[in-house]
Tab-separated table of C-alpha atoms in Angstrom:
chain	number	residue	atom	x	y	z
K	19	UNK	CA	-105.686	-24.872	-61.957
K	20	UNK	CA	-103.195	-25.447	-59.641
K	21	UNK	CA	-103.910	-28.820	-57.523
K	22	UNK	CA	-103.522	-28.732	-54.022
K	23	UNK	CA	-101.775	-31.347	-52.165
K	24	UNK	CA	-101.742	-32.498	-48.742
K	25	UNK	CA	-99.577	-34.090	-46.539
K	26	UNK	CA	-97.676	-37.576	-47.688
K	27	UNK	CA	-99.703	-36.808	-51.474
K	28	UNK	CA	-97.656	-37.021	-53.933
K	29	UNK	CA	-98.146	-35.614	-58.229
K	30	UNK	CA	-97.500	-36.753	-61.286
K	31	UNK	CA	-95.756	-34.231	-63.296
K	32	UNK	CA	-94.979	-35.549	-66.457
K	33	UNK	CA	-98.329	-37.429	-66.644
K	34	UNK	CA	-99.650	-33.706	-66.278
K	35	UNK	CA	-97.349	-31.776	-68.840
K	36	UNK	CA	-94.852	-34.094	-70.625
K	37	UNK	CA	-93.676	-30.968	-72.661
K	38	UNK	CA	-92.615	-29.110	-69.956
K	39	UNK	CA	-88.658	-29.766	-69.548
K	40	UNK	CA	-88.757	-26.504	-67.147
K	41	UNK	CA	-90.306	-26.233	-63.481
K	42	UNK	CA	-90.083	-23.403	-61.008
K	43	UNK	CA	-90.058	-24.562	-57.585
K	44	UNK	CA	-90.957	-21.916	-55.277
K	45	UNK	CA	-90.777	-21.284	-51.553
K	46	UNK	CA	-92.799	-18.899	-49.008
K	47	UNK	CA	-93.820	-18.558	-45.519
K	48	UNK	CA	-94.798	-15.641	-43.487
K	49	UNK	CA	-93.169	-14.316	-40.241
K	50	UNK	CA	-94.707	-14.369	-37.181
K	51	UNK	CA	-92.123	-12.221	-35.124
K	52	UNK	CA	-92.540	-8.923	-36.566
K	53	UNK	CA	-91.536	-6.220	-34.150
K	54	UNK	CA	-88.686	-7.985	-32.773
K	55	UNK	CA	-85.164	-7.114	-32.967
K	56	UNK	CA	-83.927	-9.639	-35.691
K	57	UNK	CA	-86.455	-10.887	-37.958
K	58	UNK	CA	-86.784	-14.536	-38.411
K	59	UNK	CA	-84.290	-16.051	-41.075
K	60	UNK	CA	-85.068	-19.051	-43.173
K	61	UNK	CA	-83.179	-20.466	-45.817
K	62	UNK	CA	-83.921	-22.848	-48.611
K	63	UNK	CA	-81.724	-25.229	-49.285
K	64	UNK	CA	-81.556	-28.151	-51.789
K	65	UNK	CA	-79.796	-31.418	-51.361
K	66	UNK	CA	-79.257	-34.067	-54.828
K	67	UNK	CA	-80.063	-37.647	-53.575
K	68	UNK	CA	-79.332	-40.716	-56.046
K	69	UNK	CA	-80.635	-43.578	-55.775
K	70	UNK	CA	-79.998	-45.097	-51.921
K	71	UNK	CA	-81.427	-42.065	-51.000
K	72	UNK	CA	-78.367	-40.805	-50.084
K	73	UNK	CA	-76.340	-37.323	-51.274
K	74	UNK	CA	-74.279	-38.442	-53.966
K	75	UNK	CA	-71.125	-35.798	-52.655
K	76	UNK	CA	-71.447	-32.518	-50.488
K	77	UNK	CA	-71.870	-31.040	-53.793
K	78	UNK	CA	-74.646	-31.859	-53.964
K	79	UNK	CA	-76.486	-29.753	-50.800
K	80	UNK	CA	-76.630	-25.752	-51.612
K	81	UNK	CA	-77.787	-23.279	-50.152
K	82	UNK	CA	-80.683	-21.767	-52.852
K	83	UNK	CA	-79.757	-18.075	-52.428
K	84	UNK	CA	-75.704	-19.361	-52.942
K	85	UNK	CA	-77.077	-20.716	-56.665
K	86	UNK	CA	-76.037	-19.107	-59.340
K	87	UNK	CA	-79.086	-17.096	-61.092
K	88	UNK	CA	-80.864	-18.210	-63.592
K	89	UNK	CA	-79.872	-15.707	-67.515
K	90	UNK	CA	-83.232	-16.723	-69.396
K	91	UNK	CA	-86.919	-14.528	-68.999
K	92	UNK	CA	-89.410	-16.310	-67.909
K	93	UNK	CA	-93.189	-15.846	-67.402
K	94	UNK	CA	-92.659	-16.279	-64.065
K	95	UNK	CA	-89.519	-14.245	-63.253
K	96	UNK	CA	-91.007	-11.489	-64.733
K	97	UNK	CA	-93.687	-11.772	-62.393
K	98	UNK	CA	-92.349	-13.768	-59.591
K	99	UNK	CA	-92.026	-10.093	-57.297
K	100	UNK	CA	-96.143	-10.251	-57.547
K	101	UNK	CA	-95.972	-13.543	-55.320
K	102	UNK	CA	-95.172	-13.982	-51.993
K	103	UNK	CA	-92.392	-15.933	-52.703
K	104	UNK	CA	-89.192	-16.183	-50.943
K	105	UNK	CA	-87.160	-18.313	-52.538
K	106	UNK	CA	-87.645	-20.214	-56.274
K	107	UNK	CA	-85.291	-22.242	-58.154
K	108	UNK	CA	-85.138	-23.392	-61.719
K	109	UNK	CA	-84.896	-26.584	-62.683
K	110	UNK	CA	-84.198	-28.136	-66.202
K	111	UNK	CA	-84.972	-31.853	-66.437
K	112	UNK	CA	-83.414	-32.483	-69.752
K	113	UNK	CA	-80.170	-31.556	-68.264
K	114	UNK	CA	-80.334	-33.023	-64.186
K	115	UNK	CA	-77.916	-36.295	-64.642
K	116	UNK	CA	-79.589	-39.534	-64.614
K	117	UNK	CA	-77.732	-40.335	-61.162
K	118	UNK	CA	-80.003	-37.656	-59.457
K	119	UNK	CA	-83.109	-39.810	-58.451
K	120	UNK	CA	-84.601	-37.488	-55.888
K	121	UNK	CA	-84.463	-34.059	-55.131
K	122	UNK	CA	-85.523	-32.460	-51.136
K	123	UNK	CA	-86.667	-29.026	-50.710
K	124	UNK	CA	-85.552	-28.102	-46.960
K	125	UNK	CA	-86.031	-24.351	-45.295
K	126	UNK	CA	-84.235	-24.243	-42.111
K	127	UNK	CA	-84.894	-21.346	-39.427
K	128	UNK	CA	-81.395	-19.636	-39.418
K	129	UNK	CA	-79.504	-19.388	-36.530
K	130	UNK	CA	-82.520	-21.542	-34.362
K	131	UNK	CA	-81.033	-22.723	-30.850
K	132	UNK	CA	-79.119	-19.400	-30.287
K	133	UNK	CA	-82.117	-16.981	-31.129
K	134	UNK	CA	-84.822	-19.453	-29.412
K	135	UNK	CA	-86.709	-19.750	-32.899
K	136	UNK	CA	-88.698	-22.558	-34.812
K	137	UNK	CA	-91.532	-23.410	-37.017
K	138	UNK	CA	-94.298	-21.833	-34.405
K	139	UNK	CA	-93.147	-18.528	-35.298
K	140	UNK	CA	-93.992	-18.917	-39.102
K	141	UNK	CA	-97.123	-19.028	-40.823
K	142	UNK	CA	-97.920	-19.649	-44.432
K	143	UNK	CA	-95.125	-22.228	-45.147
K	144	UNK	CA	-95.155	-23.884	-48.754
K	145	UNK	CA	-93.677	-24.848	-51.745
K	146	UNK	CA	-95.308	-24.912	-55.001
K	147	UNK	CA	-94.572	-25.633	-58.997
K	148	UNK	CA	-94.678	-23.407	-61.394
K	149	UNK	CA	-94.724	-24.049	-65.300
K	150	UNK	CA	-92.624	-20.825	-65.873
K	151	UNK	CA	-93.176	-20.473	-69.347
K	152	UNK	CA	-96.365	-20.215	-68.570
K	153	UNK	CA	-96.071	-18.516	-65.179
K	154	UNK	CA	-98.941	-21.396	-63.994
K	155	UNK	CA	-99.108	-22.833	-60.745
K	156	UNK	CA	-99.297	-26.328	-61.667
K	157	UNK	CA	-99.412	-28.144	-58.078
K	158	UNK	CA	-98.702	-26.475	-54.515
K	159	UNK	CA	-98.500	-27.986	-50.819
K	160	UNK	CA	-99.482	-25.710	-47.772
K	161	UNK	CA	-97.996	-26.827	-45.209
K	162	UNK	CA	-101.241	-25.896	-42.451
K	163	UNK	CA	-99.428	-27.129	-39.247
K	164	UNK	CA	-95.746	-27.112	-38.663
K	165	UNK	CA	-94.039	-29.013	-36.180
K	166	UNK	CA	-93.583	-26.120	-33.897
K	167	UNK	CA	-90.504	-27.146	-31.945
K	168	UNK	CA	-88.955	-28.085	-35.513
K	169	UNK	CA	-85.999	-26.108	-37.200
K	170	UNK	CA	-85.618	-27.521	-40.194
K	171	UNK	CA	-88.334	-28.838	-42.498
K	172	UNK	CA	-88.369	-30.678	-45.636
K	173	UNK	CA	-91.162	-29.745	-47.143
K	174	UNK	CA	-91.101	-31.240	-50.649
K	175	UNK	CA	-89.602	-33.326	-52.857
K	176	UNK	CA	-88.835	-34.220	-56.384
K	177	UNK	CA	-88.057	-37.747	-57.362
K	178	UNK	CA	-87.989	-40.119	-60.467
K	179	UNK	CA	-90.321	-42.902	-60.794
K	180	UNK	CA	-90.132	-45.293	-63.836
K	181	UNK	CA	-89.678	-41.961	-66.273
K	182	UNK	CA	-91.383	-39.437	-64.503
K	183	UNK	CA	-91.296	-36.948	-62.406
K	184	UNK	CA	-93.257	-36.674	-59.244
K	185	UNK	CA	-93.595	-34.087	-56.429
K	186	UNK	CA	-94.471	-35.572	-53.103
K	187	UNK	CA	-95.806	-33.127	-49.787
K	188	UNK	CA	-92.924	-33.973	-47.082
K	189	UNK	CA	-93.706	-31.395	-43.683
K	190	UNK	CA	-91.014	-33.196	-41.955
K	191	UNK	CA	-89.442	-31.612	-39.399
K	192	UNK	CA	-86.150	-32.259	-37.286
K	193	UNK	CA	-85.158	-30.712	-34.202
K	194	UNK	CA	-81.662	-30.977	-34.782
K	195	UNK	CA	-81.366	-28.106	-37.486
K	196	UNK	CA	-79.767	-28.364	-40.985
K	197	UNK	CA	-77.325	-31.279	-38.869
K	198	UNK	CA	-80.047	-33.815	-38.849
K	199	UNK	CA	-81.475	-33.276	-41.820
K	200	UNK	CA	-77.692	-34.142	-43.117
K	201	UNK	CA	-77.148	-36.785	-40.714
K	202	UNK	CA	-80.061	-38.606	-42.344
K	203	UNK	CA	-79.222	-38.429	-45.856
K	204	UNK	CA	-74.993	-39.097	-45.546
K	205	UNK	CA	-74.423	-35.196	-45.946
K	206	UNK	CA	-71.253	-34.610	-43.953
K	207	UNK	CA	-70.662	-31.267	-43.285
K	208	UNK	CA	-67.257	-29.641	-42.450
K	209	UNK	CA	-67.199	-29.944	-38.667
K	210	UNK	CA	-65.744	-26.758	-37.071
E	19	UNK	CA	-43.503	-9.856	19.139
E	20	UNK	CA	-44.796	-8.609	21.629
E	21	UNK	CA	-41.856	-6.801	22.397
E	22	UNK	CA	-41.935	-4.359	20.151
E	23	UNK	CA	-45.665	-4.434	20.715
E	24	UNK	CA	-46.642	-0.111	21.131
E	25	UNK	CA	-50.384	0.289	20.898
E	26	UNK	CA	-50.054	3.921	21.613
E	27	UNK	CA	-47.999	5.389	19.379
E	28	UNK	CA	-49.316	7.677	17.138
E	29	UNK	CA	-49.692	7.547	13.570
E	30	UNK	CA	-50.312	3.654	13.897
E	31	UNK	CA	-54.016	3.181	14.544
E	32	UNK	CA	-54.877	0.233	15.845
E	33	UNK	CA	-56.823	-2.362	13.327
E	34	UNK	CA	-60.497	-3.169	13.235
E	35	UNK	CA	-61.589	-4.665	16.055
E	36	UNK	CA	-61.706	-9.049	16.030
E	37	UNK	CA	-63.303	-11.147	18.687
E	38	UNK	CA	-61.413	-14.515	18.812
E	39	UNK	CA	-63.057	-16.798	16.753
E	40	UNK	CA	-63.109	-19.967	15.270
E	41	UNK	CA	-65.492	-19.436	12.442
E	42	UNK	CA	-66.505	-22.613	10.492
E	43	UNK	CA	-68.275	-20.715	7.454
E	44	UNK	CA	-67.528	-17.099	6.281
E	45	UNK	CA	-70.233	-15.294	7.764
E	46	UNK	CA	-71.259	-11.983	6.341
E	47	UNK	CA	-69.971	-10.134	9.502
E	48	UNK	CA	-66.893	-11.878	8.803
E	49	UNK	CA	-65.988	-11.522	5.560
E	50	UNK	CA	-66.848	-7.843	6.605
E	51	UNK	CA	-64.144	-7.942	8.839
E	52	UNK	CA	-61.855	-9.305	6.640
E	53	UNK	CA	-62.029	-6.705	4.168
E	54	UNK	CA	-62.051	-4.028	6.629
E	55	UNK	CA	-58.736	-5.803	8.053
E	56	UNK	CA	-56.862	-5.987	4.173
E	57	UNK	CA	-58.169	-2.224	3.864
E	58	UNK	CA	-56.094	-1.275	7.105
E	59	UNK	CA	-52.849	-3.414	6.545
E	60	UNK	CA	-52.611	-1.912	2.745
E	61	UNK	CA	-53.388	2.127	4.662
E	62	UNK	CA	-50.957	1.438	6.752
E	63	UNK	CA	-47.626	0.776	5.010
E	64	UNK	CA	-48.598	2.807	2.678
E	65	UNK	CA	-45.296	5.375	2.728
E	66	UNK	CA	-44.191	4.885	6.281
E	67	UNK	CA	-42.454	1.087	5.640
E	68	UNK	CA	-39.174	-0.240	3.456
E	69	UNK	CA	-40.335	-1.495	0.123
E	70	UNK	CA	-39.597	-4.997	0.979
E	71	UNK	CA	-42.510	-4.702	3.640
E	72	UNK	CA	-44.581	-3.401	1.590
E	73	UNK	CA	-44.602	-5.211	-1.149
E	74	UNK	CA	-45.094	-8.227	0.780
E	75	UNK	CA	-47.869	-6.993	2.786
E	76	UNK	CA	-49.241	-6.124	-0.825
E	77	UNK	CA	-48.928	-9.571	-1.895
E	78	UNK	CA	-51.031	-10.752	1.339
E	79	UNK	CA	-53.947	-8.487	0.917
E	80	UNK	CA	-53.669	-9.642	-2.959
E	81	UNK	CA	-53.634	-13.330	-2.585
E	82	UNK	CA	-56.756	-12.615	0.521
E	83	UNK	CA	-58.708	-10.294	-2.177
E	84	UNK	CA	-58.132	-13.046	-4.610
E	85	UNK	CA	-60.165	-15.844	-2.593
E	86	UNK	CA	-62.556	-13.903	-1.626
E	87	UNK	CA	-63.586	-13.921	-5.348
E	88	UNK	CA	-64.045	-17.403	-4.846
E	89	UNK	CA	-65.860	-17.535	-0.753
E	90	UNK	CA	-68.485	-19.102	-2.483
E	91	UNK	CA	-65.767	-22.244	-3.441
E	92	UNK	CA	-63.952	-21.685	0.127
E	93	UNK	CA	-64.475	-24.569	1.778
E	94	UNK	CA	-66.225	-24.602	4.842
E	95	UNK	CA	-64.596	-25.833	7.924
E	96	UNK	CA	-60.344	-25.384	8.031
E	97	UNK	CA	-59.666	-23.527	4.961
E	98	UNK	CA	-62.365	-21.225	6.477
E	99	UNK	CA	-60.315	-21.242	9.653
E	100	UNK	CA	-57.358	-20.418	7.990
E	101	UNK	CA	-58.538	-17.684	6.101
E	102	UNK	CA	-59.540	-15.876	8.662
E	103	UNK	CA	-56.998	-16.381	10.912
E	104	UNK	CA	-54.496	-15.385	8.806
E	105	UNK	CA	-56.177	-11.709	8.509
E	106	UNK	CA	-58.083	-11.351	11.586
E	107	UNK	CA	-55.751	-12.304	14.107
E	108	UNK	CA	-51.459	-13.153	12.323
E	109	UNK	CA	-51.398	-10.672	10.000
E	110	UNK	CA	-52.522	-7.409	12.503
E	111	UNK	CA	-49.915	-8.916	14.814
E	112	UNK	CA	-47.575	-9.648	12.693
E	113	UNK	CA	-47.678	-5.731	11.718
E	114	UNK	CA	-48.504	-3.990	14.924
E	115	UNK	CA	-45.507	-4.615	16.916
E	116	UNK	CA	-43.556	-3.535	14.156
E	117	UNK	CA	-45.176	-0.414	13.560
E	118	UNK	CA	-44.420	0.644	17.016
E	119	UNK	CA	-40.308	0.767	16.091
E	120	UNK	CA	-38.201	3.829	14.515
E	121	UNK	CA	-37.536	2.761	11.610
E	122	UNK	CA	-34.289	3.004	11.354
E	123	UNK	CA	-34.436	0.617	14.116
E	124	UNK	CA	-36.297	-1.771	12.564
E	125	UNK	CA	-34.496	-1.731	9.366
E	126	UNK	CA	-30.760	-2.072	11.341
E	127	UNK	CA	-30.617	-3.302	14.715
E	128	UNK	CA	-29.738	-6.769	14.988
E	129	UNK	CA	-31.988	-8.631	17.396
E	130	UNK	CA	-30.990	-11.728	19.231
E	131	UNK	CA	-31.613	-14.552	16.677
E	132	UNK	CA	-29.146	-11.740	14.037
E	133	UNK	CA	-31.978	-10.896	11.567
E	134	UNK	CA	-33.952	-7.438	11.662
E	135	UNK	CA	-36.956	-7.067	12.675
E	136	UNK	CA	-37.523	-5.860	9.112
E	137	UNK	CA	-36.053	-9.699	7.998
E	138	UNK	CA	-38.268	-10.873	10.500
E	139	UNK	CA	-41.567	-9.423	9.618
E	140	UNK	CA	-40.485	-10.293	5.926
E	141	UNK	CA	-40.598	-14.013	6.893
E	142	UNK	CA	-44.214	-13.990	8.870
E	143	UNK	CA	-45.535	-11.741	5.747
E	144	UNK	CA	-44.042	-14.791	3.145
E	145	UNK	CA	-45.559	-17.128	5.520
E	146	UNK	CA	-48.987	-15.487	5.692
E	147	UNK	CA	-48.847	-15.570	1.521
E	148	UNK	CA	-48.032	-19.077	1.085
E	149	UNK	CA	-50.860	-20.258	3.384
E	150	UNK	CA	-53.698	-18.045	1.592
E	151	UNK	CA	-52.025	-18.759	-1.364
E	152	UNK	CA	-52.218	-22.839	-0.802
E	153	UNK	CA	-55.731	-22.146	-1.096
E	154	UNK	CA	-55.958	-20.642	-4.252
E	155	UNK	CA	-53.936	-22.910	-5.436
E	156	UNK	CA	-56.767	-25.866	-4.536
E	157	UNK	CA	-59.811	-23.804	-6.229
E	158	UNK	CA	-57.361	-23.314	-9.429
E	159	UNK	CA	-57.175	-26.611	-9.696
E	160	UNK	CA	-60.789	-27.700	-9.596
E	161	UNK	CA	-61.531	-25.264	-11.896
E	162	UNK	CA	-58.865	-26.911	-13.998
E	163	UNK	CA	-60.611	-30.078	-13.760
E	164	UNK	CA	-63.785	-28.408	-13.894
E	165	UNK	CA	-62.561	-27.206	-16.936
E	166	UNK	CA	-61.021	-30.232	-18.467
E	167	UNK	CA	-64.689	-32.418	-17.130
E	168	UNK	CA	-66.643	-29.485	-19.246
E	169	UNK	CA	-64.434	-29.749	-22.515
E	170	UNK	CA	-64.937	-33.249	-23.402
E	171	UNK	CA	-68.579	-33.532	-22.295
E	172	UNK	CA	-68.762	-30.966	-25.106
E	173	UNK	CA	-66.642	-32.826	-26.993
E	174	UNK	CA	-68.176	-36.514	-26.827
E	175	UNK	CA	-71.742	-34.391	-27.403
E	176	UNK	CA	-71.090	-33.301	-30.566
E	177	UNK	CA	-68.519	-35.086	-32.266
E	178	UNK	CA	-71.434	-38.098	-31.471
E	179	UNK	CA	-74.672	-36.705	-31.542
E	180	UNK	CA	-74.234	-33.532	-34.202
E	181	UNK	CA	-72.599	-32.119	-37.094
E	182	UNK	CA	-72.076	-28.086	-36.889
E	183	UNK	CA	-73.376	-25.919	-39.201
E	184	UNK	CA	-71.248	-23.931	-40.924
E	185	UNK	CA	-71.231	-19.996	-41.229
E	186	UNK	CA	-72.988	-18.317	-43.698
E	187	UNK	CA	-69.348	-17.206	-44.584
E	188	UNK	CA	-68.131	-20.737	-44.981
E	189	UNK	CA	-71.798	-21.878	-47.351
E	190	UNK	CA	-71.475	-18.788	-49.567
E	191	UNK	CA	-67.410	-19.614	-50.389
E	192	UNK	CA	-68.198	-23.072	-50.301
E	193	UNK	CA	-71.450	-23.599	-52.284
E	194	UNK	CA	-70.108	-20.502	-54.390
E	195	UNK	CA	-67.474	-22.472	-56.243
E	196	UNK	CA	-70.475	-25.299	-56.962
E	197	UNK	CA	-72.456	-22.983	-58.758
E	198	UNK	CA	-71.857	-22.937	-62.016
E	199	UNK	CA	-71.456	-27.498	-61.342
E	200	UNK	CA	-75.564	-26.633	-60.699
E	201	UNK	CA	-76.417	-24.611	-63.198
E	202	UNK	CA	-74.651	-27.306	-65.659
E	203	UNK	CA	-76.842	-29.719	-63.942
E	204	UNK	CA	-79.536	-27.718	-64.973
E	205	UNK	CA	-80.558	-26.031	-61.570
E	206	UNK	CA	-80.576	-22.096	-60.967
E	207	UNK	CA	-81.853	-19.404	-58.954
E	208	UNK	CA	-84.912	-17.219	-59.761
E	209	UNK	CA	-84.886	-14.138	-58.665
E	210	UNK	CA	-87.863	-13.468	-56.227
E	211	UNK	CA	-88.752	-9.852	-55.197
E	212	UNK	CA	-91.612	-10.622	-52.377
E	213	UNK	CA	-94.094	-8.297	-51.750
E	214	UNK	CA	-93.690	-7.900	-48.412
E	215	UNK	CA	-89.879	-6.177	-49.143
E	216	UNK	CA	-91.377	-4.194	-51.639
E	217	UNK	CA	-91.467	-0.595	-51.297
E	218	UNK	CA	-94.814	0.605	-51.743
E	219	UNK	CA	-96.207	4.140	-52.849
E	220	UNK	CA	-93.083	5.119	-54.506
E	221	UNK	CA	-92.079	6.428	-57.651
E	222	UNK	CA	-89.602	5.886	-59.342
E	223	UNK	CA	-87.997	9.475	-60.713
E	224	UNK	CA	-86.196	9.371	-64.428
E	225	UNK	CA	-83.926	12.596	-65.141
E	226	UNK	CA	-86.171	15.112	-66.684
E	227	UNK	CA	-89.470	13.604	-64.733
E	228	UNK	CA	-89.790	16.482	-62.233
E	229	UNK	CA	-90.165	18.768	-65.273
E	230	UNK	CA	-93.454	17.594	-66.652
């Protein structure tokens, strides 16, 4: 049975199942702007941090949509269409380099300022971790109260704690979009 | 100029009647009279005067109309007065005496100052145009100063406070180059097909299905 944690809470994945070397992290949300000319567009991104809580390099930031697609079929990937998941990423914990200590999952409203949109236009924003082999949900964080005027949100993070991998429900909003997140973690997104 | 003034001559309609005044602001009424006078000047020179006079009159009218687009920026006081006087007083008083002369006389007969009437009128029109253009130049300089100040503000603000989000295309190009790197780090995307996007109540027909 899945564990539901609240903002700030954490969950030890390794203790839950120390044989689970692969994780699928899935993100979802519902758009409350239906009927508008332009439906809400949200980008999911992932940032890899080193031990100093800073991004290792500009290459350690990516949109989920820009990653290569997982090649092997899993129970999750076969059934993902049955879920409300919008984006999902697979992590092979045995391959992730040792210098990566934390993995941030960020959702950002595209073109938020010019469209005048923020997370008050969303509902049911969540992040969940699934065992890809069994398609069983391990842990979930439902962001019940999104910060209404935030345009970017660190929704959750995976981090190393001694030899364990843990998951924390973050839910930290940024009003300056991905730029604010980038600034906090030392990412030098190129200026136009 | 009164020497040439023949009010009654046919074919030379008088300019809109103007009540002498020294406005310190351009009121709606004054602006209407200015526009009427410009229209009158353009019509009056059409096909009736030499090219030199015609082109100079058009230039004065163009300059005034350019200025009227910025009527809200005109300083009340001296500049408003100059515009008003130039169009409502000086321009008609320069053109009307010229219209009273036979064209050949105006272009060939030398006056006591050694210049033809056409030459004198062209000089007057040049003065009027320069007067209007000085005001236009002042407004343009103000525009430039405002533009530079705004650019400086934006530069300061964004360079100090914010990063700009690259366009989706920029992201796509840059990230795709590192997608392999991410795959090597054990991180890949899983295709999702949100329930909300699925087509419902549809069936996929395969070849031969319709025959069953």
